[in-house]
Short mmCIF file of N, CA and C and ligand atoms in Angstrom, two decimals:
data_model
loop_
_atom_site.label_atom_id
_atom_site.label_comp_id
_atom_site.label_asym_id
_atom_site.label_seq_id
_atom_site.Cartn_x
_atom_site.Cartn_y
_atom_site.Cartn_z
N MET A 1 11.22 0.28 -1.81
CA MET A 1 11.05 -0.43 -0.56
C MET A 1 12.32 -0.30 0.29
N LEU A 2 12.22 -0.64 1.57
CA LEU A 2 13.38 -0.58 2.48
C LEU A 2 13.49 -1.90 3.21
N ARG A 3 14.68 -2.49 3.10
CA ARG A 3 14.99 -3.70 3.86
C ARG A 3 15.86 -3.24 5.03
N PHE A 4 15.34 -3.40 6.23
CA PHE A 4 16.02 -2.92 7.42
C PHE A 4 17.05 -3.96 7.89
N SER A 5 18.27 -3.48 8.19
CA SER A 5 19.27 -4.26 8.92
C SER A 5 19.75 -5.54 8.22
N HIS A 6 20.44 -5.35 7.11
CA HIS A 6 21.04 -6.47 6.38
C HIS A 6 22.38 -6.87 7.03
N ARG A 7 22.58 -8.17 7.24
CA ARG A 7 23.87 -8.67 7.73
C ARG A 7 24.50 -9.50 6.63
N VAL A 8 25.70 -9.11 6.20
CA VAL A 8 26.28 -9.70 4.97
C VAL A 8 26.24 -11.22 5.00
N GLU A 9 26.74 -11.82 6.05
CA GLU A 9 26.83 -13.28 6.04
C GLU A 9 25.47 -13.95 6.23
N ARG A 10 24.75 -13.53 7.28
CA ARG A 10 23.50 -14.23 7.62
C ARG A 10 22.38 -14.00 6.63
N ASP A 11 22.32 -12.79 6.06
CA ASP A 11 21.13 -12.41 5.28
C ASP A 11 21.36 -12.37 3.78
N LYS A 12 22.54 -12.81 3.35
CA LYS A 12 22.91 -12.68 1.93
C LYS A 12 21.77 -13.09 0.99
N ARG A 13 21.29 -14.32 1.16
CA ARG A 13 20.28 -14.84 0.23
C ARG A 13 18.93 -14.17 0.42
N VAL A 14 18.54 -14.02 1.70
CA VAL A 14 17.20 -13.46 1.94
C VAL A 14 17.11 -12.04 1.41
N THR A 15 18.13 -11.23 1.65
CA THR A 15 18.05 -9.84 1.18
C THR A 15 18.07 -9.80 -0.35
N ALA A 16 18.86 -10.69 -0.98
CA ALA A 16 18.85 -10.75 -2.45
C ALA A 16 17.45 -11.13 -2.92
N HIS A 17 16.79 -12.05 -2.21
CA HIS A 17 15.43 -12.45 -2.62
C HIS A 17 14.42 -11.33 -2.39
N VAL A 18 14.63 -10.54 -1.34
CA VAL A 18 13.77 -9.36 -1.13
C VAL A 18 13.92 -8.42 -2.34
N ALA A 19 15.16 -8.20 -2.76
CA ALA A 19 15.40 -7.30 -3.91
C ALA A 19 14.75 -7.87 -5.17
N LEU A 20 14.96 -9.16 -5.44
CA LEU A 20 14.43 -9.74 -6.68
C LEU A 20 12.91 -9.78 -6.68
N THR A 21 12.34 -10.05 -5.52
CA THR A 21 10.88 -10.10 -5.42
C THR A 21 10.30 -8.70 -5.62
N SER A 22 10.89 -7.70 -4.97
CA SER A 22 10.33 -6.36 -5.13
C SER A 22 10.50 -5.89 -6.58
N ARG A 23 11.61 -6.25 -7.22
CA ARG A 23 11.80 -5.90 -8.65
C ARG A 23 10.73 -6.57 -9.51
N ALA A 24 10.55 -7.88 -9.32
CA ALA A 24 9.60 -8.62 -10.15
C ALA A 24 8.17 -8.12 -9.96
N PHE A 25 7.88 -7.59 -8.78
CA PHE A 25 6.53 -7.12 -8.47
C PHE A 25 6.39 -5.61 -8.67
N GLY A 26 7.36 -5.00 -9.39
CA GLY A 26 7.15 -3.63 -9.86
C GLY A 26 7.67 -2.51 -8.99
N CYS A 27 8.39 -2.80 -7.90
CA CYS A 27 8.96 -1.69 -7.11
C CYS A 27 10.06 -1.02 -7.93
N ARG A 28 10.27 0.27 -7.66
CA ARG A 28 11.30 1.00 -8.42
C ARG A 28 12.70 0.69 -7.94
N GLY A 29 12.82 0.32 -6.65
CA GLY A 29 14.15 0.04 -6.14
C GLY A 29 14.09 -0.40 -4.69
N MET A 30 15.27 -0.73 -4.16
CA MET A 30 15.34 -1.15 -2.76
C MET A 30 16.45 -0.37 -2.04
N TYR A 31 16.10 0.26 -0.95
CA TYR A 31 17.08 0.77 -0.01
C TYR A 31 17.34 -0.34 1.00
N TYR A 32 18.55 -0.40 1.51
CA TYR A 32 18.77 -1.33 2.61
C TYR A 32 19.72 -0.70 3.61
N SER A 33 19.52 -1.06 4.89
CA SER A 33 20.41 -0.56 5.95
C SER A 33 21.18 -1.74 6.51
N GLY A 34 22.05 -1.47 7.46
CA GLY A 34 22.90 -2.51 8.02
C GLY A 34 24.23 -2.53 7.28
N ASP A 35 24.72 -3.73 6.97
CA ASP A 35 26.02 -3.82 6.29
C ASP A 35 25.89 -3.46 4.82
N ALA A 36 26.80 -2.60 4.34
CA ALA A 36 26.87 -2.36 2.89
C ALA A 36 27.41 -3.64 2.26
N ASP A 37 26.84 -4.04 1.11
CA ASP A 37 27.16 -5.35 0.55
C ASP A 37 27.30 -5.26 -0.98
N PRO A 38 28.54 -5.15 -1.47
CA PRO A 38 28.75 -5.03 -2.93
C PRO A 38 28.14 -6.21 -3.69
N GLY A 39 28.08 -7.39 -3.07
CA GLY A 39 27.52 -8.58 -3.73
C GLY A 39 26.05 -8.37 -4.11
N LEU A 40 25.32 -7.67 -3.25
CA LEU A 40 23.90 -7.38 -3.53
C LEU A 40 23.77 -6.48 -4.75
N HIS A 41 24.64 -5.47 -4.81
CA HIS A 41 24.59 -4.52 -5.93
C HIS A 41 24.91 -5.26 -7.24
N ARG A 42 25.88 -6.19 -7.15
CA ARG A 42 26.26 -6.97 -8.34
C ARG A 42 25.09 -7.83 -8.82
N THR A 43 24.43 -8.49 -7.85
CA THR A 43 23.29 -9.35 -8.21
C THR A 43 22.21 -8.55 -8.93
N VAL A 44 21.88 -7.37 -8.38
CA VAL A 44 20.83 -6.55 -8.99
C VAL A 44 21.26 -6.08 -10.37
N ARG A 45 22.53 -5.67 -10.50
CA ARG A 45 23.02 -5.19 -11.80
C ARG A 45 22.92 -6.31 -12.85
N GLU A 46 23.33 -7.51 -12.47
CA GLU A 46 23.30 -8.62 -13.43
C GLU A 46 21.87 -8.97 -13.84
N VAL A 47 20.97 -8.93 -12.87
CA VAL A 47 19.57 -9.26 -13.20
C VAL A 47 18.98 -8.18 -14.11
N ASN A 48 19.27 -6.91 -13.82
CA ASN A 48 18.78 -5.84 -14.70
C ASN A 48 19.33 -6.00 -16.12
N GLU A 49 20.62 -6.34 -16.22
CA GLU A 49 21.23 -6.48 -17.56
C GLU A 49 20.56 -7.60 -18.35
N ARG A 50 20.29 -8.71 -17.68
CA ARG A 50 19.70 -9.86 -18.39
C ARG A 50 18.21 -9.68 -18.62
N TRP A 51 17.52 -9.28 -17.54
CA TRP A 51 16.06 -9.37 -17.55
C TRP A 51 15.37 -8.01 -17.66
N GLY A 52 16.17 -6.93 -17.76
CA GLY A 52 15.64 -5.61 -18.07
C GLY A 52 15.20 -4.78 -16.87
N GLY A 53 14.71 -3.60 -17.18
CA GLY A 53 14.26 -2.68 -16.15
C GLY A 53 15.42 -1.91 -15.54
N GLU A 54 15.06 -0.99 -14.64
CA GLU A 54 16.08 -0.13 -14.05
C GLU A 54 15.95 -0.14 -12.54
N PHE A 55 15.78 -1.33 -11.98
CA PHE A 55 15.62 -1.45 -10.53
C PHE A 55 16.87 -0.88 -9.84
N LEU A 56 16.64 -0.03 -8.84
CA LEU A 56 17.75 0.65 -8.15
C LEU A 56 18.02 -0.03 -6.82
N ILE A 57 19.28 0.00 -6.43
CA ILE A 57 19.60 -0.49 -5.08
C ILE A 57 20.53 0.53 -4.43
N GLN A 58 20.23 0.84 -3.18
CA GLN A 58 21.03 1.86 -2.49
C GLN A 58 21.15 1.52 -1.01
N HIS A 59 22.39 1.59 -0.52
CA HIS A 59 22.60 1.39 0.91
C HIS A 59 22.31 2.69 1.64
N VAL A 60 21.59 2.60 2.78
CA VAL A 60 21.32 3.82 3.57
C VAL A 60 21.83 3.59 5.00
N PRO A 61 22.78 4.43 5.45
CA PRO A 61 23.31 4.25 6.79
C PRO A 61 22.29 4.60 7.87
N GLU A 62 21.36 5.50 7.56
CA GLU A 62 20.41 5.99 8.57
C GLU A 62 18.98 5.72 8.11
N PRO A 63 18.46 4.50 8.33
CA PRO A 63 17.14 4.16 7.79
C PRO A 63 16.00 5.00 8.38
N LEU A 64 16.13 5.38 9.66
CA LEU A 64 15.04 6.18 10.25
C LEU A 64 14.97 7.55 9.61
N GLN A 65 16.15 8.07 9.27
CA GLN A 65 16.18 9.37 8.59
C GLN A 65 15.51 9.26 7.21
N LEU A 66 15.79 8.15 6.51
CA LEU A 66 15.15 7.93 5.20
C LEU A 66 13.62 7.93 5.36
N VAL A 67 13.14 7.21 6.38
CA VAL A 67 11.69 7.10 6.59
C VAL A 67 11.10 8.48 6.91
N ARG A 68 11.78 9.26 7.73
CA ARG A 68 11.28 10.60 8.07
C ARG A 68 11.23 11.47 6.81
N GLU A 69 12.30 11.39 6.00
CA GLU A 69 12.31 12.20 4.76
C GLU A 69 11.21 11.75 3.80
N TRP A 70 11.03 10.42 3.69
CA TRP A 70 10.00 9.88 2.78
C TRP A 70 8.63 10.42 3.15
N LYS A 71 8.40 10.56 4.46
CA LYS A 71 7.07 10.97 4.93
C LYS A 71 6.73 12.42 4.54
N ARG A 72 7.71 13.18 4.08
CA ARG A 72 7.39 14.54 3.60
C ARG A 72 6.64 14.48 2.28
N LYS A 73 6.86 13.39 1.50
CA LYS A 73 6.22 13.33 0.18
C LYS A 73 5.33 12.11 -0.01
N GLY A 74 5.44 11.15 0.89
CA GLY A 74 4.71 9.90 0.66
C GLY A 74 4.32 9.18 1.94
N LYS A 75 3.98 7.92 1.79
CA LYS A 75 3.49 7.13 2.92
C LYS A 75 4.39 5.91 3.15
N VAL A 76 4.37 5.43 4.38
CA VAL A 76 5.24 4.32 4.77
C VAL A 76 4.39 3.16 5.28
N ILE A 77 4.67 1.99 4.72
CA ILE A 77 3.96 0.77 5.13
C ILE A 77 4.98 -0.18 5.71
N HIS A 78 4.81 -0.53 6.96
CA HIS A 78 5.75 -1.44 7.63
C HIS A 78 5.08 -2.81 7.76
N LEU A 79 5.71 -3.82 7.17
CA LEU A 79 5.15 -5.18 7.27
C LEU A 79 5.65 -5.84 8.54
N THR A 80 4.74 -6.25 9.38
CA THR A 80 5.07 -6.87 10.66
C THR A 80 3.92 -7.75 11.12
N MET A 81 4.25 -8.87 11.71
CA MET A 81 3.19 -9.77 12.19
C MET A 81 2.32 -9.13 13.28
N TYR A 82 2.77 -8.00 13.84
CA TYR A 82 2.02 -7.35 14.92
C TYR A 82 1.06 -6.27 14.41
N GLY A 83 1.06 -6.02 13.11
CA GLY A 83 0.24 -4.94 12.57
C GLY A 83 -1.20 -5.34 12.33
N LEU A 84 -1.95 -4.42 11.70
CA LEU A 84 -3.35 -4.73 11.36
C LEU A 84 -3.38 -5.69 10.17
N PRO A 85 -4.30 -6.63 10.20
CA PRO A 85 -4.36 -7.60 9.09
C PRO A 85 -4.57 -6.91 7.75
N LEU A 86 -3.87 -7.39 6.75
CA LEU A 86 -3.92 -6.79 5.41
C LEU A 86 -5.35 -6.55 4.90
N PRO A 87 -6.28 -7.51 5.04
CA PRO A 87 -7.62 -7.28 4.49
C PRO A 87 -8.32 -6.06 5.11
N GLN A 88 -7.93 -5.69 6.34
CA GLN A 88 -8.57 -4.53 6.99
C GLN A 88 -8.10 -3.20 6.41
N VAL A 89 -6.89 -3.16 5.86
CA VAL A 89 -6.31 -1.87 5.48
C VAL A 89 -6.00 -1.71 4.00
N ILE A 90 -6.11 -2.80 3.24
CA ILE A 90 -5.62 -2.74 1.86
C ILE A 90 -6.41 -1.73 1.00
N ASP A 91 -7.71 -1.60 1.23
CA ASP A 91 -8.49 -0.65 0.40
C ASP A 91 -8.02 0.78 0.66
N GLU A 92 -7.80 1.09 1.94
CA GLU A 92 -7.35 2.44 2.30
C GLU A 92 -5.97 2.71 1.67
N ILE A 93 -5.08 1.71 1.71
CA ILE A 93 -3.74 1.88 1.13
C ILE A 93 -3.84 2.06 -0.38
N ARG A 94 -4.70 1.27 -1.04
CA ARG A 94 -4.84 1.39 -2.50
C ARG A 94 -5.40 2.76 -2.89
N ARG A 95 -6.31 3.28 -2.06
CA ARG A 95 -6.94 4.58 -2.39
C ARG A 95 -5.95 5.74 -2.26
N ASP A 96 -4.95 5.57 -1.40
CA ASP A 96 -3.99 6.64 -1.14
C ASP A 96 -3.08 6.80 -2.36
N GLY A 97 -3.07 8.01 -2.93
CA GLY A 97 -2.34 8.18 -4.19
C GLY A 97 -0.86 8.53 -4.04
N LEU A 98 -0.36 8.66 -2.82
CA LEU A 98 1.02 9.12 -2.65
C LEU A 98 2.03 7.99 -2.83
N PRO A 99 3.31 8.32 -3.14
CA PRO A 99 4.35 7.29 -3.28
C PRO A 99 4.49 6.49 -1.98
N LYS A 100 4.74 5.20 -2.14
CA LYS A 100 4.79 4.31 -0.97
C LYS A 100 6.20 3.77 -0.74
N LEU A 101 6.59 3.74 0.52
CA LEU A 101 7.80 3.04 0.92
C LEU A 101 7.37 1.85 1.77
N VAL A 102 7.67 0.63 1.28
CA VAL A 102 7.31 -0.58 2.03
C VAL A 102 8.55 -1.01 2.80
N VAL A 103 8.39 -1.23 4.10
CA VAL A 103 9.53 -1.58 4.95
C VAL A 103 9.39 -3.02 5.43
N VAL A 104 10.46 -3.81 5.25
CA VAL A 104 10.51 -5.12 5.90
C VAL A 104 11.73 -5.16 6.82
N GLY A 105 11.58 -5.89 7.90
CA GLY A 105 12.63 -5.93 8.92
C GLY A 105 13.58 -7.08 8.69
N GLY A 106 14.51 -7.16 9.61
CA GLY A 106 15.43 -8.29 9.66
C GLY A 106 15.46 -8.68 11.12
N GLU A 107 16.60 -8.41 11.76
CA GLU A 107 16.62 -8.61 13.21
C GLU A 107 15.71 -7.53 13.82
N LYS A 108 15.63 -7.49 15.13
CA LYS A 108 14.65 -6.67 15.85
C LYS A 108 14.48 -5.25 15.26
N VAL A 109 13.25 -4.93 14.92
CA VAL A 109 12.95 -3.62 14.33
C VAL A 109 12.69 -2.62 15.46
N PRO A 110 13.39 -1.46 15.47
CA PRO A 110 13.19 -0.49 16.54
C PRO A 110 11.74 0.01 16.61
N ALA A 111 11.30 0.30 17.85
CA ALA A 111 9.90 0.72 18.06
C ALA A 111 9.54 1.94 17.23
N GLU A 112 10.54 2.78 16.92
CA GLU A 112 10.26 4.01 16.19
C GLU A 112 9.65 3.74 14.80
N PHE A 113 10.03 2.62 14.17
CA PHE A 113 9.44 2.29 12.87
C PHE A 113 7.92 2.12 13.01
N PHE A 114 7.53 1.46 14.11
CA PHE A 114 6.10 1.22 14.32
C PHE A 114 5.36 2.55 14.50
N GLN A 115 6.05 3.54 15.10
CA GLN A 115 5.43 4.85 15.33
C GLN A 115 5.38 5.66 14.04
N LEU A 116 6.47 5.60 13.27
CA LEU A 116 6.56 6.44 12.06
C LEU A 116 5.69 5.91 10.92
N ALA A 117 5.48 4.59 10.89
CA ALA A 117 4.74 3.99 9.76
C ALA A 117 3.32 4.54 9.70
N ASP A 118 2.85 4.79 8.48
CA ASP A 118 1.44 5.18 8.32
C ASP A 118 0.55 3.96 8.51
N TRP A 119 1.06 2.81 8.10
CA TRP A 119 0.34 1.55 8.34
C TRP A 119 1.34 0.49 8.79
N ASN A 120 1.05 -0.20 9.88
CA ASN A 120 1.75 -1.43 10.26
C ASN A 120 0.82 -2.56 9.84
N VAL A 121 1.30 -3.40 8.92
CA VAL A 121 0.41 -4.36 8.27
C VAL A 121 0.91 -5.78 8.49
N SER A 122 0.00 -6.66 8.90
CA SER A 122 0.38 -8.07 9.07
C SER A 122 -0.19 -8.91 7.94
N ILE A 123 0.62 -9.88 7.54
CA ILE A 123 0.21 -10.85 6.52
C ILE A 123 0.06 -12.16 7.30
N THR A 124 -1.05 -12.31 7.92
CA THR A 124 -1.31 -13.26 9.01
C THR A 124 -0.55 -12.76 10.25
N CYS A 125 -0.96 -13.21 11.41
CA CYS A 125 -0.28 -12.79 12.65
C CYS A 125 0.72 -13.85 13.12
N GLN A 126 1.21 -14.63 12.18
CA GLN A 126 2.22 -15.65 12.47
C GLN A 126 3.57 -15.20 11.93
N PRO A 127 4.66 -15.59 12.61
CA PRO A 127 5.98 -15.22 12.08
C PRO A 127 6.31 -16.02 10.83
N HIS A 128 6.78 -15.36 9.77
CA HIS A 128 7.30 -16.11 8.61
C HIS A 128 8.48 -15.36 8.03
N SER A 129 8.33 -14.79 6.84
CA SER A 129 9.54 -14.27 6.20
C SER A 129 9.26 -12.94 5.52
N GLU A 130 10.31 -12.13 5.42
CA GLU A 130 10.19 -10.85 4.74
C GLU A 130 9.82 -11.04 3.27
N VAL A 131 10.33 -12.11 2.65
CA VAL A 131 10.05 -12.34 1.23
C VAL A 131 8.57 -12.71 1.04
N GLY A 132 8.10 -13.61 1.88
CA GLY A 132 6.69 -14.04 1.79
C GLY A 132 5.75 -12.87 2.05
N ALA A 133 6.06 -12.09 3.09
CA ALA A 133 5.19 -10.96 3.45
C ALA A 133 5.15 -9.95 2.31
N LEU A 134 6.33 -9.67 1.75
CA LEU A 134 6.41 -8.68 0.68
C LEU A 134 5.62 -9.11 -0.56
N ALA A 135 5.78 -10.37 -0.95
CA ALA A 135 5.12 -10.87 -2.16
C ALA A 135 3.60 -10.79 -2.00
N VAL A 136 3.10 -11.22 -0.85
CA VAL A 136 1.64 -11.19 -0.65
C VAL A 136 1.15 -9.74 -0.63
N PHE A 137 1.89 -8.87 0.06
CA PHE A 137 1.46 -7.48 0.14
C PHE A 137 1.40 -6.84 -1.26
N LEU A 138 2.49 -7.02 -2.04
CA LEU A 138 2.55 -6.38 -3.36
C LEU A 138 1.50 -6.96 -4.30
N HIS A 139 1.28 -8.26 -4.20
CA HIS A 139 0.25 -8.90 -5.04
C HIS A 139 -1.12 -8.29 -4.76
N GLU A 140 -1.43 -8.10 -3.49
CA GLU A 140 -2.73 -7.52 -3.12
C GLU A 140 -2.79 -6.05 -3.53
N LEU A 141 -1.69 -5.33 -3.30
CA LEU A 141 -1.67 -3.90 -3.66
C LEU A 141 -1.92 -3.73 -5.16
N LEU A 142 -1.25 -4.56 -5.97
CA LEU A 142 -1.33 -4.43 -7.43
C LEU A 142 -2.54 -5.16 -8.02
N GLU A 143 -3.22 -5.92 -7.20
CA GLU A 143 -4.37 -6.71 -7.65
C GLU A 143 -4.01 -7.56 -8.88
N GLY A 144 -2.81 -8.13 -8.85
CA GLY A 144 -2.39 -9.06 -9.90
C GLY A 144 -1.73 -8.41 -11.10
N ARG A 145 -1.61 -7.07 -11.10
CA ARG A 145 -1.04 -6.41 -12.29
C ARG A 145 0.43 -6.77 -12.51
N GLU A 146 1.09 -7.31 -11.49
CA GLU A 146 2.50 -7.71 -11.66
C GLU A 146 2.66 -8.76 -12.76
N PHE A 147 1.58 -9.52 -13.06
CA PHE A 147 1.69 -10.56 -14.09
C PHE A 147 1.86 -9.96 -15.49
N GLY A 148 1.48 -8.69 -15.62
CA GLY A 148 1.57 -8.06 -16.94
C GLY A 148 2.70 -7.05 -17.06
N LEU A 149 3.60 -7.01 -16.09
CA LEU A 149 4.67 -6.00 -16.15
C LEU A 149 5.65 -6.31 -17.28
N GLU A 150 6.14 -5.25 -17.93
CA GLU A 150 7.18 -5.39 -18.96
C GLU A 150 8.46 -4.76 -18.41
N PHE A 151 9.59 -5.38 -18.69
CA PHE A 151 10.88 -4.86 -18.22
C PHE A 151 11.68 -4.38 -19.44
N LYS A 152 11.78 -3.05 -19.55
CA LYS A 152 12.42 -2.45 -20.74
C LYS A 152 13.90 -2.83 -20.85
N GLY A 153 14.33 -3.05 -22.08
CA GLY A 153 15.76 -3.28 -22.35
C GLY A 153 16.22 -4.68 -21.98
N ALA A 154 15.30 -5.62 -21.77
CA ALA A 154 15.71 -6.97 -21.39
C ALA A 154 16.50 -7.63 -22.52
N ARG A 155 17.52 -8.38 -22.16
CA ARG A 155 18.29 -9.14 -23.16
C ARG A 155 17.66 -10.52 -23.32
N LEU A 156 17.03 -10.99 -22.26
CA LEU A 156 16.42 -12.32 -22.27
C LEU A 156 14.94 -12.21 -21.94
N ARG A 157 14.18 -13.11 -22.52
CA ARG A 157 12.74 -13.13 -22.24
C ARG A 157 12.30 -14.59 -22.14
N VAL A 158 11.53 -14.88 -21.12
CA VAL A 158 10.99 -16.23 -20.97
C VAL A 158 9.77 -16.38 -21.87
N VAL A 159 9.73 -17.47 -22.61
CA VAL A 159 8.52 -17.80 -23.36
C VAL A 159 7.81 -18.88 -22.54
N PRO A 160 6.71 -18.52 -21.90
CA PRO A 160 6.09 -19.47 -20.96
C PRO A 160 5.68 -20.77 -21.64
N GLN A 161 5.93 -21.86 -20.96
CA GLN A 161 5.67 -23.20 -21.48
C GLN A 161 4.89 -24.00 -20.45
N ALA A 162 4.05 -24.88 -20.93
CA ALA A 162 3.38 -25.80 -20.00
C ALA A 162 4.40 -26.73 -19.37
N ARG A 163 5.41 -27.11 -20.16
CA ARG A 163 6.50 -27.96 -19.64
C ARG A 163 7.82 -27.51 -20.24
N GLY A 164 8.88 -27.66 -19.50
CA GLY A 164 10.20 -27.31 -20.02
C GLY A 164 10.47 -25.82 -19.92
N LYS A 165 11.66 -25.43 -20.41
CA LYS A 165 12.09 -24.04 -20.29
C LYS A 165 12.38 -23.49 -21.67
N ARG A 166 11.87 -22.28 -21.98
CA ARG A 166 12.25 -21.64 -23.24
C ARG A 166 12.59 -20.17 -22.96
N VAL A 167 13.80 -19.79 -23.34
CA VAL A 167 14.25 -18.42 -23.14
C VAL A 167 14.74 -17.90 -24.49
N GLU A 168 14.30 -16.66 -24.83
CA GLU A 168 14.72 -16.07 -26.11
C GLU A 168 15.65 -14.90 -25.87
N GLU A 169 16.61 -14.72 -26.78
CA GLU A 169 17.40 -13.48 -26.81
C GLU A 169 16.52 -12.43 -27.50
N THR A 170 16.46 -11.23 -26.97
CA THR A 170 15.58 -10.23 -27.58
C THR A 170 16.30 -9.36 -28.59
N ARG A 171 17.63 -9.40 -28.62
CA ARG A 171 18.38 -8.56 -29.58
C ARG A 171 19.62 -9.27 -30.05
N1 SAM B 1 8.91 -10.81 14.78
C1 SAM B 1 9.05 -10.31 13.44
C2 SAM B 1 7.92 -9.37 12.98
O1 SAM B 1 7.86 -8.26 13.53
O2 SAM B 1 7.17 -9.61 12.01
C3 SAM B 1 9.38 -11.48 12.50
C4 SAM B 1 10.79 -11.37 12.01
S1 SAM B 1 10.94 -11.91 10.35
C5 SAM B 1 12.34 -12.96 10.42
C6 SAM B 1 11.63 -10.55 9.48
C7 SAM B 1 10.62 -9.66 8.81
O3 SAM B 1 9.70 -10.42 8.04
C8 SAM B 1 9.78 -8.82 9.73
O4 SAM B 1 10.46 -7.70 10.22
C9 SAM B 1 8.62 -8.44 8.80
O5 SAM B 1 8.93 -7.34 7.97
C10 SAM B 1 8.46 -9.70 7.95
N2 SAM B 1 7.39 -10.57 8.46
C11 SAM B 1 7.52 -11.80 9.01
N3 SAM B 1 6.33 -12.31 9.34
C12 SAM B 1 5.41 -11.38 8.97
C13 SAM B 1 3.98 -11.34 9.03
N4 SAM B 1 3.26 -12.33 9.54
N5 SAM B 1 3.36 -10.23 8.55
C14 SAM B 1 4.07 -9.22 8.01
N6 SAM B 1 5.43 -9.21 7.93
C15 SAM B 1 6.08 -10.27 8.40
#
């Protein structure tokens, strides 16, 4: 996925939550543009070490170039309140077998993203959040399969409880 235009101070938590949400819902990694932020890389590294998987994080200085390059091999989905409602396009997106780059914005997203995207998709036509939009989109795309994902090499594992917290060391 691609998180457009990260600002270190203002977006610290939201961008970290975009990364953690995309990791938990099975994305392979997150590119982000805007300010390079070592704190984000540290957060992802620590979560991978504890909770497993090989989620990647990479800063990209030229996000439009990334999107153009991605389109040579795959498809681009831009989440925006101005796009077509998810229920109208989700079947077509699921049927498409090519690798997907999901883009969420931050501050104003340049018009070119809307042109380059294969799908501009809205999760309701109301303004809310990149984290909320991403979670709903990925849940629908995966049809709930995120609940069964395994994260290889995890040091910790949650043992689900009706009440309270239980975490096991796996090694
Ligand atoms: N006016 C913006 C828009 O184009 O959706 C809302 C800005 S919001 C703070 C930041 C990002 O959250 C947007 O760029 C978009 O990726 C995502 N987002 C917010 N509301 C959304 C919605 N209803 N549907 C899809 N994505 C949304």
